[in-house]
XYZ file of C-alpha atoms in Angstrom:
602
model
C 77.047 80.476 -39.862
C 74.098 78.202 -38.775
C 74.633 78.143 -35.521
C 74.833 80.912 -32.893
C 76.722 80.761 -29.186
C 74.565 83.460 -27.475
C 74.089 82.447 -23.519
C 70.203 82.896 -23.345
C 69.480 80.515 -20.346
C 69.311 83.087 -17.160
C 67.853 80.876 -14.351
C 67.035 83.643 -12.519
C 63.930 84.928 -14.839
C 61.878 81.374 -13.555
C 60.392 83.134 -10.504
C 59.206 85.442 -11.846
C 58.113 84.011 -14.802
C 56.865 81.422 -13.235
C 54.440 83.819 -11.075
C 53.286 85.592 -13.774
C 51.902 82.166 -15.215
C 50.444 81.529 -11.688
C 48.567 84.683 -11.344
C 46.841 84.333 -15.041
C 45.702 80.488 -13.560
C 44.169 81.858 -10.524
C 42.386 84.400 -12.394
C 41.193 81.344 -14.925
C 39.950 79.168 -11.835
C 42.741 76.923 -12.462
C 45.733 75.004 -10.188
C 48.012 74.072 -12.318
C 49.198 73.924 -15.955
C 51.398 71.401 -17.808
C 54.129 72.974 -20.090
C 55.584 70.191 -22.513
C 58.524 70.555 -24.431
C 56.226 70.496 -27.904
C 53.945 71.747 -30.781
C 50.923 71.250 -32.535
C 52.909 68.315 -34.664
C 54.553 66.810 -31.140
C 57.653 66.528 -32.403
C 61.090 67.391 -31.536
C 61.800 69.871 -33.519
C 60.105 72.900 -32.485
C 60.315 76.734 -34.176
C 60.669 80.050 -31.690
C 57.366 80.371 -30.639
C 56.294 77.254 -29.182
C 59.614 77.153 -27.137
C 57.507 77.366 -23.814
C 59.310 75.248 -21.662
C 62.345 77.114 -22.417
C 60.813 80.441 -21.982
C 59.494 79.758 -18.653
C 62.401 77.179 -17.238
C 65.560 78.741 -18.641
C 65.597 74.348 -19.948
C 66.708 74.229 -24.207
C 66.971 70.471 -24.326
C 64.913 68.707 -26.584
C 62.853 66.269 -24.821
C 61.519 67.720 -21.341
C 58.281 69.097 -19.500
C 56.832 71.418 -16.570
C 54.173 70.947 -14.242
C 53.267 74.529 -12.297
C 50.649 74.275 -10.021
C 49.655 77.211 -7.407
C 52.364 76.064 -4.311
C 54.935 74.427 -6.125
C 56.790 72.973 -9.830
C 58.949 70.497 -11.189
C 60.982 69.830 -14.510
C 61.232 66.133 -16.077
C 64.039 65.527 -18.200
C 65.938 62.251 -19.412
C 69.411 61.146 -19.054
C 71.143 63.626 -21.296
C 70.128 66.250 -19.269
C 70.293 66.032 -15.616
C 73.390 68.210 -15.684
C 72.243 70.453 -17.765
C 68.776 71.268 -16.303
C 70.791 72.139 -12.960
C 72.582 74.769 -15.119
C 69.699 76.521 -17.164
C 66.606 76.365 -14.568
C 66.322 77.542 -10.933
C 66.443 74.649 -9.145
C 64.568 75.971 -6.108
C 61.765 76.874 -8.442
C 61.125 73.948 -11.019
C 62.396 70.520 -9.113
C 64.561 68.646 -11.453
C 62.770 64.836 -11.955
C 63.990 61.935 -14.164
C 61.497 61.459 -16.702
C 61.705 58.160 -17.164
C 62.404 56.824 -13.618
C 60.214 59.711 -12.135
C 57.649 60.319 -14.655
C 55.232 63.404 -14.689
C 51.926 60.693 -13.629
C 53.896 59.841 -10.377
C 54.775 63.130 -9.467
C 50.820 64.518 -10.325
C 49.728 61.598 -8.172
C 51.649 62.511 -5.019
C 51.629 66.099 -5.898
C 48.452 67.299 -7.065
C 45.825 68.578 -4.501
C 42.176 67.145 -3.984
C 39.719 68.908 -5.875
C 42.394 70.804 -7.984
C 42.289 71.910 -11.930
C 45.085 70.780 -13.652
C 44.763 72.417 -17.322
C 46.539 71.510 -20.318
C 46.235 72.772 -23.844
C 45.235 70.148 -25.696
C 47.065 70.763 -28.789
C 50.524 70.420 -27.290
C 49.795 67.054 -25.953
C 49.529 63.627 -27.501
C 46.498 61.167 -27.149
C 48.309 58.639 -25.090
C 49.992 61.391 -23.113
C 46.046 63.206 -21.719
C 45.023 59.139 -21.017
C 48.360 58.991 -18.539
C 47.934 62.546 -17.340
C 43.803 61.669 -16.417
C 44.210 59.213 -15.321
C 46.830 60.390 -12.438
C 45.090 63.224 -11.961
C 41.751 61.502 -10.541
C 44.156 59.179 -8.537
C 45.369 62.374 -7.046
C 41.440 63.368 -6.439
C 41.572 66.267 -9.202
C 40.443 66.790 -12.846
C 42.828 67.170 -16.079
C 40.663 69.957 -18.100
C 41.598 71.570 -21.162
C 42.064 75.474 -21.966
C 40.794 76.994 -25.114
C 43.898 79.503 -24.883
C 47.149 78.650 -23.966
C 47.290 80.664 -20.484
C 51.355 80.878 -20.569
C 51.163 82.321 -23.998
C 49.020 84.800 -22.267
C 51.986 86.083 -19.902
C 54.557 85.921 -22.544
C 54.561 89.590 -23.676
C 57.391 89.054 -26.311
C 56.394 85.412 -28.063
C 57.816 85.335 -31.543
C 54.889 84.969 -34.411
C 54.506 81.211 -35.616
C 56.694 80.534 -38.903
C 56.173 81.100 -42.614
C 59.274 79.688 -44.801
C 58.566 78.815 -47.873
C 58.247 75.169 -48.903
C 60.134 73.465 -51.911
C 59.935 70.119 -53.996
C 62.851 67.150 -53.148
C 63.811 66.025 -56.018
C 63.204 62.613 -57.544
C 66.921 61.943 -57.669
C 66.817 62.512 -54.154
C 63.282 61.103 -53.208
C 63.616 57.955 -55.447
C 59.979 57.483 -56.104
C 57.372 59.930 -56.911
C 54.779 61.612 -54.645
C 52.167 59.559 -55.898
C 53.177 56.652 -55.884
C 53.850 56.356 -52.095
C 50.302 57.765 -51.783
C 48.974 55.282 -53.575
C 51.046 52.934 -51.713
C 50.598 54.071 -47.867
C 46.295 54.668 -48.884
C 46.668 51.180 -49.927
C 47.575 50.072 -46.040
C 44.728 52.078 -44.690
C 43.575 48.759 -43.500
C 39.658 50.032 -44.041
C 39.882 53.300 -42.584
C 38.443 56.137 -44.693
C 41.710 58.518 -44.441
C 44.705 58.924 -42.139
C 45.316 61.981 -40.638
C 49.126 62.798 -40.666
C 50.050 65.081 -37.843
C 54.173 64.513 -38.278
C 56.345 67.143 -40.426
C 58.490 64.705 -41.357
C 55.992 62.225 -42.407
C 54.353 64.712 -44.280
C 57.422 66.153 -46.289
C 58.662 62.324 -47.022
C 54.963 61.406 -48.624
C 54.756 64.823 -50.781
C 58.575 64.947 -51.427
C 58.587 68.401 -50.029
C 61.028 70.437 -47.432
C 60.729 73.625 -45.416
C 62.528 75.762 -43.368
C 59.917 76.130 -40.306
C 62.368 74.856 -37.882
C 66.202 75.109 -37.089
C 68.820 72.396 -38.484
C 66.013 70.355 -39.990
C 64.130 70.817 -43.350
C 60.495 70.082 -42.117
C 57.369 72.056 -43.643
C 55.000 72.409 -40.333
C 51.740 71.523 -41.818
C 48.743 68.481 -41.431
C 47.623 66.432 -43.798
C 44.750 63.914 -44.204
C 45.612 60.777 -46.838
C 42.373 59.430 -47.910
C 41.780 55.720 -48.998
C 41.814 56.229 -52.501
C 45.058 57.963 -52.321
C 43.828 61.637 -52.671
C 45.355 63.751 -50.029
C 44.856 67.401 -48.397
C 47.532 69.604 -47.145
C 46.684 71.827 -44.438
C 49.381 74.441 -44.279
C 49.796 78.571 -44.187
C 49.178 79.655 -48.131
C 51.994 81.832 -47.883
C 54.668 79.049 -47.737
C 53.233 77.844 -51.035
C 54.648 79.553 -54.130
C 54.470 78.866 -57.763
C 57.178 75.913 -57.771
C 55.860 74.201 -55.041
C 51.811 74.846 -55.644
C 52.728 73.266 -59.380
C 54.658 70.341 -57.632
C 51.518 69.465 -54.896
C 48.991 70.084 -57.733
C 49.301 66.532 -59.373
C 49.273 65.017 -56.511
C 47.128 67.405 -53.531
C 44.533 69.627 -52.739
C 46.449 72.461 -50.777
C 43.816 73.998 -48.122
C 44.740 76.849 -45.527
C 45.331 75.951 -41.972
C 42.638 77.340 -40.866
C 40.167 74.486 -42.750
C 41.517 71.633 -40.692
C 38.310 72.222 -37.740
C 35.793 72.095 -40.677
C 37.543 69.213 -42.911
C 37.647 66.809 -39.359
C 33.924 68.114 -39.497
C 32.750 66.794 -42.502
C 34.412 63.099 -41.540
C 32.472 62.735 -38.881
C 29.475 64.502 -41.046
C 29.871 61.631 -43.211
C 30.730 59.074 -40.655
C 34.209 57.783 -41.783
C 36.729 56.076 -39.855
C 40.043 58.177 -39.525
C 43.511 56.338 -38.424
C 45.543 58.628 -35.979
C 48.541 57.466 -34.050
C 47.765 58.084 -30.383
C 51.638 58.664 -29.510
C 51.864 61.305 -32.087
C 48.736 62.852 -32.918
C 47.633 66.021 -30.731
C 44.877 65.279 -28.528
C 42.516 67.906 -29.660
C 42.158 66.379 -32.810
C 41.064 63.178 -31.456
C 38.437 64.971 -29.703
C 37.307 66.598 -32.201
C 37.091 63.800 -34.280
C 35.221 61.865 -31.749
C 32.918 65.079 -30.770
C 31.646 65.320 -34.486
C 30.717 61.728 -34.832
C 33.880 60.123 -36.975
C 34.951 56.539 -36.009
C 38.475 56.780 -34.345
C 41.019 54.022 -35.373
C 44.143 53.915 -33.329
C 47.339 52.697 -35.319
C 50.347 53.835 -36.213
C 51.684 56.674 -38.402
C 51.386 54.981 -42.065
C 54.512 56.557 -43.374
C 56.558 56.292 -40.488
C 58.017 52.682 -41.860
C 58.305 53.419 -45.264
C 60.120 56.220 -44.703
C 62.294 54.746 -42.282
C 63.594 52.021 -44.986
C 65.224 53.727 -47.303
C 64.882 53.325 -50.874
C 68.274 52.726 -53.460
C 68.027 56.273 -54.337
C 68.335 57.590 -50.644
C 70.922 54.913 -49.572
C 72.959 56.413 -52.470
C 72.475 59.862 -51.590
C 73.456 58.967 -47.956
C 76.854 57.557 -49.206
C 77.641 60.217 -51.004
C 76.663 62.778 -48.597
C 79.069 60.777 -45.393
C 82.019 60.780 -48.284
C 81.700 64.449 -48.382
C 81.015 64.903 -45.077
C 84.115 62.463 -44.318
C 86.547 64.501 -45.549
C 85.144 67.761 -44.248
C 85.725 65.844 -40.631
C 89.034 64.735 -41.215
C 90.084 67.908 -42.500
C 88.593 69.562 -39.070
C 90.185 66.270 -37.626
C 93.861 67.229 -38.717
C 93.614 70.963 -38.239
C 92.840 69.995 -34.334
C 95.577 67.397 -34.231
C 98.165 69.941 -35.367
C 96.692 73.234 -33.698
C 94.687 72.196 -30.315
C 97.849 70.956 -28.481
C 99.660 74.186 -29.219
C 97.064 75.538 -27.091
C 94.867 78.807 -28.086
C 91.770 76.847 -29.297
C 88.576 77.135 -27.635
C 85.310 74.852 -27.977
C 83.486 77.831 -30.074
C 86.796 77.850 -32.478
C 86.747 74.072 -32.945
C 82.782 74.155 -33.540
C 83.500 77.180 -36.225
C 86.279 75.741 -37.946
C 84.521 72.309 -38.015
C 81.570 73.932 -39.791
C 83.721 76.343 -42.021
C 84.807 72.680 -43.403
C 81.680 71.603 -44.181
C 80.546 75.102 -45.746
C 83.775 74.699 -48.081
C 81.762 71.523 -49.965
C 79.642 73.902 -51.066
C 76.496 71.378 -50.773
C 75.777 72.362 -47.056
C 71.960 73.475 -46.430
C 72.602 73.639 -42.425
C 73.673 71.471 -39.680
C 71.624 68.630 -38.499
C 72.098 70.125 -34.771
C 73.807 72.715 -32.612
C 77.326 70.951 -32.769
C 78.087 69.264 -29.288
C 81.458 70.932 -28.544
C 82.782 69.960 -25.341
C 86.598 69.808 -23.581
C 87.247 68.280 -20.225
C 84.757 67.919 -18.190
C 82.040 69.791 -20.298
C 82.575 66.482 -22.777
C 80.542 65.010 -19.868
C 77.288 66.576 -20.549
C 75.419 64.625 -23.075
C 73.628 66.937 -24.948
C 76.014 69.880 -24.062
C 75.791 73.280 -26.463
C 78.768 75.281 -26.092
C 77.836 79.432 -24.778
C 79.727 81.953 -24.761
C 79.568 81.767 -21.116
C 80.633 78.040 -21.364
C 83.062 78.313 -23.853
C 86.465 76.566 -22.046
C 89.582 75.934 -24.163
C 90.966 72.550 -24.900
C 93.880 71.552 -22.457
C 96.739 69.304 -22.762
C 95.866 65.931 -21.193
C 91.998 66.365 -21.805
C 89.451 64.221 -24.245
C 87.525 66.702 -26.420
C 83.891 65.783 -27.515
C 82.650 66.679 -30.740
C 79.225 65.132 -32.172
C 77.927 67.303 -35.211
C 76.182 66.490 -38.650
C 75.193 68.158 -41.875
C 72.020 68.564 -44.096
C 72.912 68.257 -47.265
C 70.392 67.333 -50.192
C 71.650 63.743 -50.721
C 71.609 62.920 -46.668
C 71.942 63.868 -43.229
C 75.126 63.008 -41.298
C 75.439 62.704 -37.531
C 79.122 61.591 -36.361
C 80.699 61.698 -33.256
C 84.437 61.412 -32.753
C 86.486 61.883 -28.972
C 89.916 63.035 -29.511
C 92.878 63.563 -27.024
C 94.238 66.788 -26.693
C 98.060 65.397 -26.533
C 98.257 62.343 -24.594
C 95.741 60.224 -22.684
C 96.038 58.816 -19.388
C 94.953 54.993 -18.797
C 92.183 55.300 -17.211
C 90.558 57.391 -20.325
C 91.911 54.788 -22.767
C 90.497 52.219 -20.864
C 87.093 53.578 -20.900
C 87.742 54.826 -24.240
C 88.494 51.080 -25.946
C 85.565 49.637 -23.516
C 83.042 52.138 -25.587
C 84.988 51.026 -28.990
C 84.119 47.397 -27.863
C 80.752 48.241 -27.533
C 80.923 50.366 -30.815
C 82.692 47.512 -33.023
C 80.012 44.861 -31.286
C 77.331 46.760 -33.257
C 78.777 47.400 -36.363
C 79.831 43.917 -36.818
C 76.318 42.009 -35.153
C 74.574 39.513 -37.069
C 70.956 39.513 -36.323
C 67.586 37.476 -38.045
C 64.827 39.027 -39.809
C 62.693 40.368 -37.101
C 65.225 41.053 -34.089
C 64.827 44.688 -32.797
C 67.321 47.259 -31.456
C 66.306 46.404 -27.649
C 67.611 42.961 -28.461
C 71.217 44.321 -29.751
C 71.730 47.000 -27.034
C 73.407 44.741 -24.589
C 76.040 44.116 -27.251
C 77.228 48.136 -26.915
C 77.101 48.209 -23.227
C 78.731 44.545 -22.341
C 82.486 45.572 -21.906
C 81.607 48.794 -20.023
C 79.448 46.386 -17.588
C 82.218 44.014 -17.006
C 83.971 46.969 -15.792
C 81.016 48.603 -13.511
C 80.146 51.162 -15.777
C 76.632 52.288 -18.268
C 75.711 55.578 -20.265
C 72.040 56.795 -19.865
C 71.231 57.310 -23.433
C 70.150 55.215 -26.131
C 72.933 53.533 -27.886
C 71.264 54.235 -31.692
C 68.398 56.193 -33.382
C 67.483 56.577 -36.539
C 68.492 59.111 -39.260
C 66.207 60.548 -42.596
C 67.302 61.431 -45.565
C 68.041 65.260 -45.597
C 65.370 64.929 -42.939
C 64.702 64.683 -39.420
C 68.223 63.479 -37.630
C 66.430 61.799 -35.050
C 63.745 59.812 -36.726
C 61.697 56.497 -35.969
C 60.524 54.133 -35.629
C 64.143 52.404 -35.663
C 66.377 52.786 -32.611
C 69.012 50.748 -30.514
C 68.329 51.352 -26.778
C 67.138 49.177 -23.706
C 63.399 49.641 -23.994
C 61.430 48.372 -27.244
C 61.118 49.041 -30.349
C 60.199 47.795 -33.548
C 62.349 44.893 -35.988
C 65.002 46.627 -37.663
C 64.035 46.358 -41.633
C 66.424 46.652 -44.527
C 67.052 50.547 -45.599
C 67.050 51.624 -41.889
C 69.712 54.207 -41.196
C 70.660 53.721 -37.614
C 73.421 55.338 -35.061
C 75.572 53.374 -33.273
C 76.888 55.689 -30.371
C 77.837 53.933 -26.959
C 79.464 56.237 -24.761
C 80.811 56.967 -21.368
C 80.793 60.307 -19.247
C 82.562 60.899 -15.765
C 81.174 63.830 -14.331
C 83.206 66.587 -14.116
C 86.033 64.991 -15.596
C 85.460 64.013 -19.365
C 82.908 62.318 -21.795
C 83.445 59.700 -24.497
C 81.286 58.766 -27.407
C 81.939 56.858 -30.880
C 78.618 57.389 -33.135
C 78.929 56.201 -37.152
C 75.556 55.759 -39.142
C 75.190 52.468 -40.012
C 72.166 51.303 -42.649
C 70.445 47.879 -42.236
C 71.326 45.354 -44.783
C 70.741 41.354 -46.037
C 74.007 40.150 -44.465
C 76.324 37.358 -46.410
C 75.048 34.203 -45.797
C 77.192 32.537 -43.037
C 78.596 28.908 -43.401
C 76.670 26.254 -41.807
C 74.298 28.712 -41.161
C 70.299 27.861 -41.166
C 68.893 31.267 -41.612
C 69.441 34.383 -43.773
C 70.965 37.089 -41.748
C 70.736 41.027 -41.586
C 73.580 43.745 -40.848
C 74.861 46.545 -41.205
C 77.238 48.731 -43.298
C 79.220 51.965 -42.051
C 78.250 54.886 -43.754
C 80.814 57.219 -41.535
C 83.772 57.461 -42.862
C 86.356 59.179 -40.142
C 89.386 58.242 -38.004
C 89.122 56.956 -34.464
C 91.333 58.564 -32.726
C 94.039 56.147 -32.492
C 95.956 57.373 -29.284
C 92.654 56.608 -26.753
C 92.891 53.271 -28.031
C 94.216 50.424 -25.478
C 95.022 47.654 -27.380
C 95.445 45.015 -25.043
C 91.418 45.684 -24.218
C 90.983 44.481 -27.855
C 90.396 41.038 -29.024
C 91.952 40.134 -32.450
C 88.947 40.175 -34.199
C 88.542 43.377 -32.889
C 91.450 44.527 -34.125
C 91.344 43.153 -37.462
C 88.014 45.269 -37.664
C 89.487 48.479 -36.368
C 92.267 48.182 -39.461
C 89.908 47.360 -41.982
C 87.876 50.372 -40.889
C 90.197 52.613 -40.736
C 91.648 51.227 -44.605
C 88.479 51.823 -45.748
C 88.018 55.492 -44.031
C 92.325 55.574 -46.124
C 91.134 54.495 -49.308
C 87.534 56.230 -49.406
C 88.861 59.685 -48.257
C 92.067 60.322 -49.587
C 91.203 61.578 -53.101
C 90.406 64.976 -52.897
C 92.272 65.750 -49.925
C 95.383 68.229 -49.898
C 98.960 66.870 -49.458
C 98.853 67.805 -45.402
C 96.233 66.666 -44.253
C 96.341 62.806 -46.583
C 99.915 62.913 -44.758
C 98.184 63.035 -40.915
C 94.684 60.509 -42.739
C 97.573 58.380 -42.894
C 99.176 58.020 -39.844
C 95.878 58.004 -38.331
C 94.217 55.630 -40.196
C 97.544 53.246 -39.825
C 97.158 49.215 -38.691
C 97.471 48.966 -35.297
């Protein structure tokens, strides 16, 4: 099984914890300490031993961070987990704040005494992130000063030892171009800088076509890399993840060095006076000083391989197909095993999550999941980012919506689909808010958009019909998806802040939702990949759009028709004929028996 349901948030080890941490910073001369929810790389993904936040809070989501000083502490999370935090942390000890309306710069402003120390370690923050943190800390009348050593990894007695998984190539059947060729491609947009220093995983496994197994649910290879102009490249990573397939792989293409040679290669840059590109939101903010300290020229840019990874070649698009048509009909086989069992009563959100991924495991292709599978009946469907505990673990009840959002890594692709079901019969109000999200959902899939529109621009389109009705979710309504990479990966994304045009060969969620606390939750999510759109009659300009790459009922009896327009409709059957049609083969006798009556035109 790749996923475990051990309860290991105990709220009550924060005090002391949190003490302990305070004691080492007195006896450093310091008054506080900033605790992000990150590593070296600054990414979300994170393995065992930089879990800080969630060794000192109790806190396992996956965006989040801490700010201890000597008299008091707070916690900043986002929208999909202010009912959560309240659950994991002790409240009276870390003060829940909204990240984004109460960021950690206010809260250091108001907060942070005259005079005080506020450390960080400056390899677990981002360039932009110290400028912010600085900057509110002189407002405040303070410093921001880095530590050498991490002062809460002094006080945690039992930290797990960073990872050492082997690497392996991706294939070029997979990969769809060779290693160096998008070298010699991304050097070639250096723009004049001498080298780029790559400081993503995920960057750095797409550009070598390699994986690794550093983190949970998500192949990446924790390692840095500099990509020099000419298209030579150096791979900073542990020598033990490196054996004899992979060293002969990297050898065309890289010079593999040990970790331990990044200080002295950033050395010799600014030995030899070169300009090196970093991207301030992702690069760790030691490395920019060290850069700067040894004399290199710092350019501030973007990651170079974050867009050309994010638009998908015909090889990945292909794999992705394939890998939702497997992973289709290992969800509608969960799908009809619920339909049949759940309202008999005598299944529990750690049975459906199981049986779900027992599915999956029976295609024999699965490498992991892409995430702890949301799992969530009643009112635990509410919690956005909800991971079901043994301690959590409630059974699914007649008259209740079940949430389940999961995904697979498989070779070809990585899925991420989220389906709300009723456990026998739903009332009106949750079909009402159910169809309102499908409005939202079908607005998406079906947009028409020109060459340069971003997802800030088609967000509105997801939330519209729960607006006319009073209501809004407080997550992003898409992200974007690698191939048999990263399942949150950018720059693409729908939401209500910014973010960059949406390119052909983006793979890009479409998941509007709606949660009533303590009652229920609701989400639709398919992955949907960016595509030159049929040109429209009478129309002036080419058009992009999107194709569904789910393939997976909607649950048929949370769906209030008279909500739905007739195009609407019309888009609903053709979805589900396609879902008929695409699925069916392969399927035993049963379970194409329920595909069909839930797939049927409404």
């Amino acid at each position: 099984m790749f996923q475990t349901y051990d309860d290991t948030a105990n709220p009550a080890l924060g005090a002391e914890r949190a003490k302990r941490l305070r004691d080492e910073l007195r006896q450093r001369g310091l008054d506080g300490f900033l605790i992000p929810r990150a590593d070296e790389h600054q990414g979300e993904y994170v393995p065992p031993h930089a879990e800080r936040l969630r060794w000192l809070t109790g806190f396992s989501g996956s965006a989040g961070l801490a700010i201890v000083l000597l008299d008091k502490a707070a916690i900043f999370i986002d929208g999909r987990y202010t009912l959560q935090v309240r659950t994991q942390t002790d409240i009276d000890v870390f003060e829940p704040r909204h990240l984004i309306e109460e960021p950690p710069a206010r809260w250091i402003e108001e907060n942070l005494p005259k005079s005080a120390k506020l450390a960080y370690d400056p390899w677990l923050h981002t360039v932009d992130a110290v400028a912010r943190y600085k900057a509110a800390a002189e407002k405040a009348g303070g410093t921001l000063v880095p530590v050498e050593s991490n002062p809460l990894d002094a006080v945690w007695a039992d930290q797990p030892p960073p990872p050492s998984a082997p690497i392996h190539p991706h294939g070029l059947q997979y990969a769809g171009e060779a290693s160096s060729q998008k070298l010699k491609r991304v050097s070639a947009s250096l723009d004049g800088a001498d080298a780029a220093m790559l400081t993503m995983p995920d960057s750095i496994a797409w550009a070598f076509n390699i994986r690794g197994q550093d983190v949970g649910h998500t192949p990446l290879p924790l390692s840095f890399a500099l990509l020099h102009a000419d298209g030579h490249a150096e791979l900073f990573i542990d020598e033990r993840k490196v054996g004899p397939e992979a060293r002969a792989h990297l050898g065309n293409v890289v010079s593999i060095r040990p970790s331990s040679d990044l200080a002295s290669a950033l050395d010799e840059l600014g030995t030899q006076k070169k300009t090196v590109l970093i991207d301030p939101a992702t690069c760790a903010s030691w490395i920019n000083d060290r850069l700067k300290a040894v004399g290199a020229t710092v350019r501030r840019g973007t990651d170079p391989c974050e867009l050309p990874k994010a638009c998908k070649n015909a090889a990945e698009i292909d794999g992705t197909r394939a890998a939702h048509l497997r992973d289709g009909r290992a969800l509608t086989r969960f799908l009809a095993w619920l339909g049949t069992t759940a309202p008999k009563g005598g299944v529990d959100e750690i049975t459906a999550s199981k049986k779900l991924e027992a599915f999956r495991a029976d295609t024999g292709e699965l490498k992991d999941l892409s995430f702890d599978t949301i799992s969530g009946a009643g009112a635990n469907g509410a919690i956005v980012h909800y991971r079901v505990t043994q301690g959590t673990n409630q059974p699914l009840q007649p008259g209740e919506l079940f949430l389940v959002d999961s995904g697979a890594q498989y070779l070809d692709g990585t899925t991420d689909v989220t389906r709300t079901v009723a456990i026998g019969t739903a009332n009106a109000e949750q079909r009402d808010r159910f169809t309102r999200v499908l409005k939202g959902h079908i607005g998406i899939a079906t947009a028409r958009f020109p060459d340069g529109t971003s997802g800030s621009q088609l967000d509105a389109l997801a939330r519209m019909a729960l607006w006319k009705a009073g209501l809004d979710y407080d997550h992003g309504t898409g992200h974007g998806v690698g191939s048999y990479l990263s399942v949150h990966e950018g720059p693409q994304r729908i939401s209500k802040l910014g973010s960059v045009p949406l390119k052909p060969g983006m793979i890009i969620s479409n998941e509007p939702g709606y949660y009533k606390t303590g009652a229920y939750g609701i989400r639709i999510e398919n992955l949907l990949v960016v595509t030159p759109a049929a040109m429209i009659e009478g129309g002036e300009r080419p058009m992009l759009g999107f194709e569904t790459l789910t393939l997976a009922p909607i649950d048929l009896a949370c769906v209030e028709k008279t909500l739905l327009t007739a195009e609407e409709v019309e888009w609903l059957n053709a979805y589900h004929a396609r879902v008929r049609e695409a699925l069916t083969p392969g399927l035993d006798e049963a379970t194409v028996a329920w595909l069909r009556d839930a797939t049927r035109a409404i």
